[in-house]
Structure formats: structure tokens, C-alpha cells
Amino acid sequence: MTFEIRGLVEGFYCPFYTSAQREDMLRFLAAHAMNFYLYGPKNDRPHRARWRAGYAPEQLAGLAHGIALAAELGIRFGYALSPVSMSYSSPGDLALVRERFRLFYDLGVRDFALFFDDVAAHFQHSADARRYGTFARAHAGVSNDLAAWLRALDPRCTLAICPTEYHGSPPFGDYLHELGTCLLPEIDVFYTGPDVCCPIISAADV
């Protein structure tokens, strides 16, 4: 079996790659028949803790260079945002996510992701509970809106999400079932297997 998407997610905690380390990693991926890289390090504050804030010019320049290098190497460079304190019903917060995605779109990115892992599994804003009722419907609603917006921007754009529950075995819980019912089918969903870190993921798991 050959997987269509073969690559790496820079999504760990602790210090994240420098621009030079990331570019070295991109060259490694290309040398080993990989075709995808997703940027989403947890300790990058504009990615997560301070997602509403912008990038410093020097950091953005480093990412832009990495995006250009990935294109030269035949690797799709994806950008992920982890909006941990987002109000899902807020037009302003949704506009900020679109603004961030548009920034990276203009740099050449066409693959995007939302990370809902390691977020509080309850509503932080009462307006969200009133509008959506459940956490799954909120995540699906925001994701569907962004996916449609991205496709209108460019049909080549893709969106993936990491749900709050991203590992385990069937039958799974209500959150994942409701998310699956509400989510647009073209949105990919991350799954790490029966456990967070699996040495083996079987065909049955897939």
C-alpha cells in the first residue's frame, strides 16, 4: 500500500524547530519520498497561546522561506492554527482565523488545519453554548465555514482538523459520532490510532 499523504506534523510541545532545522527537515522528507509537512508547534505563541497576535517580521520571513523551499522540493507545506480561546460563535474570532489563513495563503500555502486537541472540553463562552448546544457542533460549524471559505478562495485549498478526541477504539464517544455527522466530508480528520502514540496502526484501526 502507498499512502497518498506521507509526511510530518511539527505539532509537539517544547522548543520548536528553528528555520534552519525546519529546512533541513524538509530536505530530509524530500530525500525519503515524503510529500507533506504541516506546521503547528504548540509552543509557537501565534499558533496557539496567543493565536490572535501576529507573527514578528523575522519569524514570518523564516516561514516564508520554508514554504518556498518546500515548493522547490515538491512538498506541500501546510499551516495549522490552534485557536484555544476562540469563541466559536464570534464573527470577529472567525474573521481572525480567516485573516491568518489568508496571510499564509498569500505566502503559497494551500493546505490548512485547525487543531482542537488539548482544549477544554467545555464551552468557555456562553454564547457558544446557546448557538451550538454541543462541542462537536461548534467544531463542525467553524470547520465547515472555513472549508467553504477556503474552497471559494481557491479550489485547491484543503482543510483538516484534529478533533478534541483523536485516539481510541470503536465505538468511540458521542463527540466523535456527532462531529462525523455534522462535518463536511471533504474535511480530513486526524486520528493517531488506539492510543496517542502507537507503534502499530492496523488495517482494522484504519
PDB file of C-alpha atoms in Angstrom, residues 110-182:
ATOM      1  CA  ARG A 110      -2.916  25.691   0.129  1.00  0.00           C
ATOM      2  CA  ASP A 111      -3.284  23.116   2.927  1.00  0.00           C
ATOM      3  CA  PHE A 112      -4.645  24.265   6.283  1.00  0.00           C
ATOM      4  CA  ALA A 113      -5.661  22.697   9.588  1.00  0.00           C
ATOM      5  CA  LEU A 114      -7.436  23.513  12.828  1.00  0.00           C
ATOM      6  CA  PHE A 115      -6.134  21.849  15.976  1.00  0.00           C
ATOM      7  CA  PHE A 116      -8.832  21.268  18.593  1.00  0.00           C
ATOM      8  CA  ASP A 117      -6.686  18.843  20.622  1.00  0.00           C
ATOM      9  CA  ASP A 118      -5.757  19.650  24.204  1.00  0.00           C
ATOM     10  CA  VAL A 119      -8.503  22.256  24.574  1.00  0.00           C
ATOM     11  CA  ALA A 120     -11.017  22.442  27.416  1.00  0.00           C
ATOM     12  CA  ALA A 121     -13.832  20.026  26.560  1.00  0.00           C
ATOM     13  CA  HIS A 122     -16.497  22.544  27.535  1.00  0.00           C
ATOM     14  CA  PHE A 123     -17.630  25.922  26.298  1.00  0.00           C
ATOM     15  CA  GLN A 124     -15.648  28.903  27.537  1.00  0.00           C
ATOM     16  CA  HIS A 125     -18.209  31.379  26.164  1.00  0.00           C
ATOM     17  CA  SER A 126     -21.913  31.189  26.994  1.00  0.00           C
ATOM     18  CA  ALA A 127     -22.858  32.430  23.507  1.00  0.00           C
ATOM     19  CA  ASP A 128     -21.284  29.310  22.008  1.00  0.00           C
ATOM     20  CA  ALA A 129     -23.420  27.017  24.150  1.00  0.00           C
ATOM     21  CA  ARG A 130     -26.551  28.916  23.162  1.00  0.00           C
ATOM     22  CA  ARG A 131     -25.761  28.772  19.450  1.00  0.00           C
ATOM     23  CA  TYR A 132     -24.347  25.263  19.067  1.00  0.00           C
ATOM     24  CA  GLY A 133     -25.503  23.266  22.066  1.00  0.00           C
ATOM     25  CA  THR A 134     -22.623  20.784  21.868  1.00  0.00           C
ATOM     26  CA  PHE A 135     -18.867  20.980  21.464  1.00  0.00           C
ATOM     27  CA  ALA A 136     -18.958  18.759  18.374  1.00  0.00           C
ATOM     28  CA  ARG A 137     -21.450  21.007  16.584  1.00  0.00           C
ATOM     29  CA  ALA A 138     -19.327  24.049  17.380  1.00  0.00           C
ATOM     30  CA  HIS A 139     -16.182  22.447  15.961  1.00  0.00           C
ATOM     31  CA  ALA A 140     -18.049  21.242  12.883  1.00  0.00           C
ATOM     32  CA  GLY A 141     -19.725  24.607  12.336  1.00  0.00           C
ATOM     33  CA  VAL A 142     -16.476  26.568  12.405  1.00  0.00           C
ATOM     34  CA  SER A 143     -14.663  23.975  10.302  1.00  0.00           C
ATOM     35  CA  ASN A 144     -17.403  23.811   7.668  1.00  0.00           C
ATOM     36  CA  ASP A 145     -17.471  27.599   7.392  1.00  0.00           C
ATOM     37  CA  LEU A 146     -13.704  27.799   6.949  1.00  0.00           C
ATOM     38  CA  ALA A 147     -13.601  24.924   4.469  1.00  0.00           C
ATOM     39  CA  ALA A 148     -16.210  26.612   2.286  1.00  0.00           C
ATOM     40  CA  TRP A 149     -14.352  29.920   2.514  1.00  0.00           C
ATOM     41  CA  LEU A 150     -11.056  28.286   1.555  1.00  0.00           C
ATOM     42  CA  ARG A 151     -12.585  26.474  -1.412  1.00  0.00           C
ATOM     43  CA  ALA A 152     -14.117  29.752  -2.621  1.00  0.00           C
ATOM     44  CA  LEU A 153     -10.690  31.350  -2.303  1.00  0.00           C
ATOM     45  CA  ASP A 154      -9.024  28.547  -4.267  1.00  0.00           C
ATOM     46  CA  PRO A 155     -10.481  25.107  -5.144  1.00  0.00           C
ATOM     47  CA  ARG A 156      -7.053  23.590  -4.445  1.00  0.00           C
ATOM     48  CA  CYS A 157      -7.250  24.525  -0.763  1.00  0.00           C
ATOM     49  CA  THR A 158      -7.794  21.781   1.798  1.00  0.00           C
ATOM     50  CA  LEU A 159      -8.769  21.804   5.462  1.00  0.00           C
ATOM     51  CA  ALA A 160      -8.099  19.133   8.075  1.00  0.00           C
ATOM     52  CA  ILE A 161      -8.925  19.132  11.774  1.00  0.00           C
ATOM     53  CA  CYS A 162      -7.544  17.426  14.826  1.00  0.00           C
ATOM     54  CA  PRO A 163     -10.613  16.764  16.981  1.00  0.00           C
ATOM     55  CA  THR A 164     -10.546  17.022  20.767  1.00  0.00           C
ATOM     56  CA  GLU A 165     -10.777  13.218  20.866  1.00  0.00           C
ATOM     57  CA  TYR A 166      -8.196  11.998  18.363  1.00  0.00           C
ATOM     58  CA  HIS A 167      -7.392   8.450  19.527  1.00  0.00           C
ATOM     59  CA  GLY A 168      -9.211   5.382  20.800  1.00  0.00           C
ATOM     60  CA  SER A 169     -11.118   2.366  19.560  1.00  0.00           C
ATOM     61  CA  PRO A 170     -14.710   1.851  18.345  1.00  0.00           C
ATOM     62  CA  PRO A 171     -17.432   2.518  19.217  1.00  0.00           C
ATOM     63  CA  PHE A 172     -15.944   5.902  20.289  1.00  0.00           C
ATOM     64  CA  GLY A 173     -17.921   8.573  22.140  1.00  0.00           C
ATOM     65  CA  ASP A 174     -20.777  10.919  21.373  1.00  0.00           C
ATOM     66  CA  TYR A 175     -18.435  13.790  20.436  1.00  0.00           C
ATOM     67  CA  LEU A 176     -16.850  11.933  17.508  1.00  0.00           C
ATOM     68  CA  HIS A 177     -20.136  10.493  16.269  1.00  0.00           C
ATOM     69  CA  GLU A 178     -21.776  13.915  16.246  1.00  0.00           C
ATOM     70  CA  LEU A 179     -18.716  15.511  14.683  1.00  0.00           C
ATOM     71  CA  GLY A 180     -18.768  12.901  11.924  1.00  0.00           C
ATOM     72  CA  THR A 181     -22.452  13.540  11.281  1.00  0.00           C
ATOM     73  CA  CYS A 182     -22.055  17.321  11.037  1.00  0.00           C
TER      74      CYS A 182
END
